[in-house]
Short mmCIF file of C-alpha atoms and ligand atoms in Angstrom, two decimals:
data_model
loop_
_atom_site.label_atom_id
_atom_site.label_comp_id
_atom_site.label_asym_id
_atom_site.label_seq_id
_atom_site.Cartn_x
_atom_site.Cartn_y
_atom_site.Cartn_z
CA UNK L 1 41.55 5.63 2.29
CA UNK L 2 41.32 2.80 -0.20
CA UNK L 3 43.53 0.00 2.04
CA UNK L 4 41.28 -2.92 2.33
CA UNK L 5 42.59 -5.26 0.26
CA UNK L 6 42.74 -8.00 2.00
CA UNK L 7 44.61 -11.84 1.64
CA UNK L 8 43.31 -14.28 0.85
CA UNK L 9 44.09 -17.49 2.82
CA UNK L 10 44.77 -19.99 0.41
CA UNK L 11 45.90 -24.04 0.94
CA UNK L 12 48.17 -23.14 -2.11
CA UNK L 13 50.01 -21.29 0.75
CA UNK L 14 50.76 -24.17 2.48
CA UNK L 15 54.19 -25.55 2.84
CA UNK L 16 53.18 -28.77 4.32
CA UNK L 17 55.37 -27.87 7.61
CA UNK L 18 53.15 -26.95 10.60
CA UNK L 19 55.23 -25.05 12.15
CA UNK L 20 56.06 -22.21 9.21
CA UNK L 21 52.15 -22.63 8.14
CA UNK L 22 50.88 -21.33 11.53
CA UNK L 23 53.47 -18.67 11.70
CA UNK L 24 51.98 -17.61 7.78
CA UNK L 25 48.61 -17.51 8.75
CA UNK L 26 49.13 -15.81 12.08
CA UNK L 27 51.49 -13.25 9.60
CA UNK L 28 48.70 -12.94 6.76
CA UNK L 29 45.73 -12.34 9.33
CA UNK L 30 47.87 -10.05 11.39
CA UNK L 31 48.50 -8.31 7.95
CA UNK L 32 44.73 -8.18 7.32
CA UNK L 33 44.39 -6.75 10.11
CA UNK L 34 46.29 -3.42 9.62
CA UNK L 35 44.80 -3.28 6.23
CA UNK L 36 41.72 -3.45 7.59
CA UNK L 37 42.79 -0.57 10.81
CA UNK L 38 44.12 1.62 7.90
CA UNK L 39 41.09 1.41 5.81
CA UNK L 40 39.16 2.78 8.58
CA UNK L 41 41.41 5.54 9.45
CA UNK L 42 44.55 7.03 7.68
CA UNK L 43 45.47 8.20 10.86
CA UNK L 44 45.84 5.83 13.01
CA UNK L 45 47.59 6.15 16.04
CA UNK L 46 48.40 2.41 16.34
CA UNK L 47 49.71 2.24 13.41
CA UNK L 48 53.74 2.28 15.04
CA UNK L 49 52.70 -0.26 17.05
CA UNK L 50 50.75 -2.44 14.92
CA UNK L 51 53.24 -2.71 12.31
CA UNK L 52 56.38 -2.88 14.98
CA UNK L 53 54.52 -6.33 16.33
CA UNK L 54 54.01 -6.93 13.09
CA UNK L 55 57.83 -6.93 11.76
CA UNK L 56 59.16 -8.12 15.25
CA UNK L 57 56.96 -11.46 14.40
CA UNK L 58 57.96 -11.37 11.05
CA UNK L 59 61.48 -11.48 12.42
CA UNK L 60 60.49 -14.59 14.97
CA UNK L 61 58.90 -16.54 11.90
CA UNK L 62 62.53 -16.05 9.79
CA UNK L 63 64.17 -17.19 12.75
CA UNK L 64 61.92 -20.21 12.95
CA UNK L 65 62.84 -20.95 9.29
CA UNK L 66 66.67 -20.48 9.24
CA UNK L 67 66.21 -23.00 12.30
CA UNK L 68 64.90 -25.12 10.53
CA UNK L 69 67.16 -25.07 7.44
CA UNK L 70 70.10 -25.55 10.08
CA UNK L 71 68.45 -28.14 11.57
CA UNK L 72 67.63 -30.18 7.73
CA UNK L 73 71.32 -29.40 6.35
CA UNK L 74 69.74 -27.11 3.87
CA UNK L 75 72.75 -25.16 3.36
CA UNK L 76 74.74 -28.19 2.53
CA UNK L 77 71.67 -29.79 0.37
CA UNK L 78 70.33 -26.93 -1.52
CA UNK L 79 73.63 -24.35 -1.04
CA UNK L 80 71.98 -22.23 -4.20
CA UNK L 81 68.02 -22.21 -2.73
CA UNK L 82 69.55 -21.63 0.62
CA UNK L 83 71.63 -18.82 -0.19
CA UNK L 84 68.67 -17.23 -1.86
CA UNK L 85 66.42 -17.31 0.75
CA UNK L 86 68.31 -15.85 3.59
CA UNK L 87 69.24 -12.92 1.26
CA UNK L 88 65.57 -12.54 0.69
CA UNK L 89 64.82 -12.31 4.93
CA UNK L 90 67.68 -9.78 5.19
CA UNK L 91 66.68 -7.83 2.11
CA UNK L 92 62.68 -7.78 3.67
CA UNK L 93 64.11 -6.21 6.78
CA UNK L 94 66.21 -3.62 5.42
CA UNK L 95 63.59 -2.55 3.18
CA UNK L 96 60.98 -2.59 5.83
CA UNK L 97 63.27 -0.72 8.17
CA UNK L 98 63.36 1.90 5.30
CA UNK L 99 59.55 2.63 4.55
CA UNK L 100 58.55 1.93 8.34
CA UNK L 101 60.98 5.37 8.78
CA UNK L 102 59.31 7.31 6.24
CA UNK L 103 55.53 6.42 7.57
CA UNK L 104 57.29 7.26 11.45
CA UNK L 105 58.16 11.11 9.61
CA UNK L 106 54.98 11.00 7.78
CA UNK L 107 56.07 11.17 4.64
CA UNK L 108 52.95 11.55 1.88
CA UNK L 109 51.82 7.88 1.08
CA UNK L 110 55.00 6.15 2.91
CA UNK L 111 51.86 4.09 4.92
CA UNK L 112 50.31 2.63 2.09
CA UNK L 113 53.69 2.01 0.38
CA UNK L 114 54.58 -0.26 3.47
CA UNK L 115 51.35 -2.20 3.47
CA UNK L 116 51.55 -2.77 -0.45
CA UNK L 117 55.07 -3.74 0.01
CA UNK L 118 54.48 -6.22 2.93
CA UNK L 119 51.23 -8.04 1.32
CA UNK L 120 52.99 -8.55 -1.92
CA UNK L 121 56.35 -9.45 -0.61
CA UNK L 122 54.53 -11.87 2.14
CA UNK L 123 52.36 -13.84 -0.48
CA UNK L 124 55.34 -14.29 -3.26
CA UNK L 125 57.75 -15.38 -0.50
CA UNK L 126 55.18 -17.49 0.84
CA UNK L 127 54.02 -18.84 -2.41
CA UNK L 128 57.80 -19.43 -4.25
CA UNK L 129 60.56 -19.50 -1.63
CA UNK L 130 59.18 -20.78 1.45
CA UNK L 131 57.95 -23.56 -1.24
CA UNK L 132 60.88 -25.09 -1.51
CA UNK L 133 62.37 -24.88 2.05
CA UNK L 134 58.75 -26.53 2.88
CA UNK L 135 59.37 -29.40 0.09
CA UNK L 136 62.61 -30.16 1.56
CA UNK L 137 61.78 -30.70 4.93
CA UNK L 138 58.71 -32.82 4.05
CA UNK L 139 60.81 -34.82 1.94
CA UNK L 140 63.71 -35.30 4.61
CA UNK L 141 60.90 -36.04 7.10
CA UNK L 142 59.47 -38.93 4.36
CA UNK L 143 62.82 -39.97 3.94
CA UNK L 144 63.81 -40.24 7.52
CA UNK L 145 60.15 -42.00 8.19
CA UNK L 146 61.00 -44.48 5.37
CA UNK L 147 57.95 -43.40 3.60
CA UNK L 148 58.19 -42.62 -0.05
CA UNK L 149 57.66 -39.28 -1.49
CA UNK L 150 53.77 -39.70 -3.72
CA UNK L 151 55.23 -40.14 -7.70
CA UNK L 152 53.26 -37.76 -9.07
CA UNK L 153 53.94 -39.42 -12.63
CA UNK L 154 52.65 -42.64 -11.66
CA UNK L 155 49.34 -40.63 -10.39
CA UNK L 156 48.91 -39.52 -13.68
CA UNK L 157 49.21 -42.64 -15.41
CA UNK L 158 46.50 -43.95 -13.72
FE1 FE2 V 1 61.08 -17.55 4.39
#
């Protein structure tokens, strides 16, 4: 089976907030790692329980986040960004919930649909969404520091 693909760990992928960068790489890796298990065998017998410890983490790591934004006043701040990116969380699970069930009745390719579906929905979340919350919390935490956000214009100029 032709599942290896594999992310690539990038510092592009970082947010600049510990916390939510350890959970991605621990998420990405973990991800790796079933693509990896799958390429080896397209019937693998973990495979329920790799990708149940997979979502239940992915779960933790949104929980972690919406903490967060509670935590920063996103909501308030950013009502629009916020808005967007809990709809995104919910929509993951219910559409992870939905292909999980057809790899559990073994529906033809419902496996490789799941992992395709988590790696590119991981790395664009990662890459766009989780951006922003990241930027905001760095910023608050400048802010709050009384250090001043770097001007990239001024950078430029130079
Ligand atoms: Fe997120």
């Amino acid at each position: 089976m032709t599942t290896s693909k594999r992310i690539e760990w990038s510092d592009a992928m970082l947010t600049g907030v510990a916390e939510m960068d350890s959970q991605h790489h621990i998420l990405v890796d973990t991800l790796n790692e079933v693509s990896t298990r799958m390429a080896e065998s397209s019937v693998d017998p973990m495979f329920d329980r790799v990708t149940r410890d997979l979502l239940a983490y992915a779960i933790y790591h949104f929980d972690t986040e919406e903490l967060l934004m509670q935590q920063y006043g996103y909501a308030e701040a950013a009502p629009g960004e916020a808005a967007r990116h809990l709809a995104a969380h919910r929509g993951f699970a219910e559409r992870v919930v939905k292909l999980r069930d057809d790899a559990r009745t073994g529906k033809p390719g419902a496996a490789v649909a799941l992992l395709r579906f988590l790696e590119s929905w991981l790395v664009d979340h990662i890459m766009t969404i989780d951006q922003l919350l990241g930027e905001f919390v760095c910023r608050h935490n400048h802010a709050a520091a009384g250090i001043q956000a770097p001007d990239r214009n001024a950078d430029e100029l130079r």
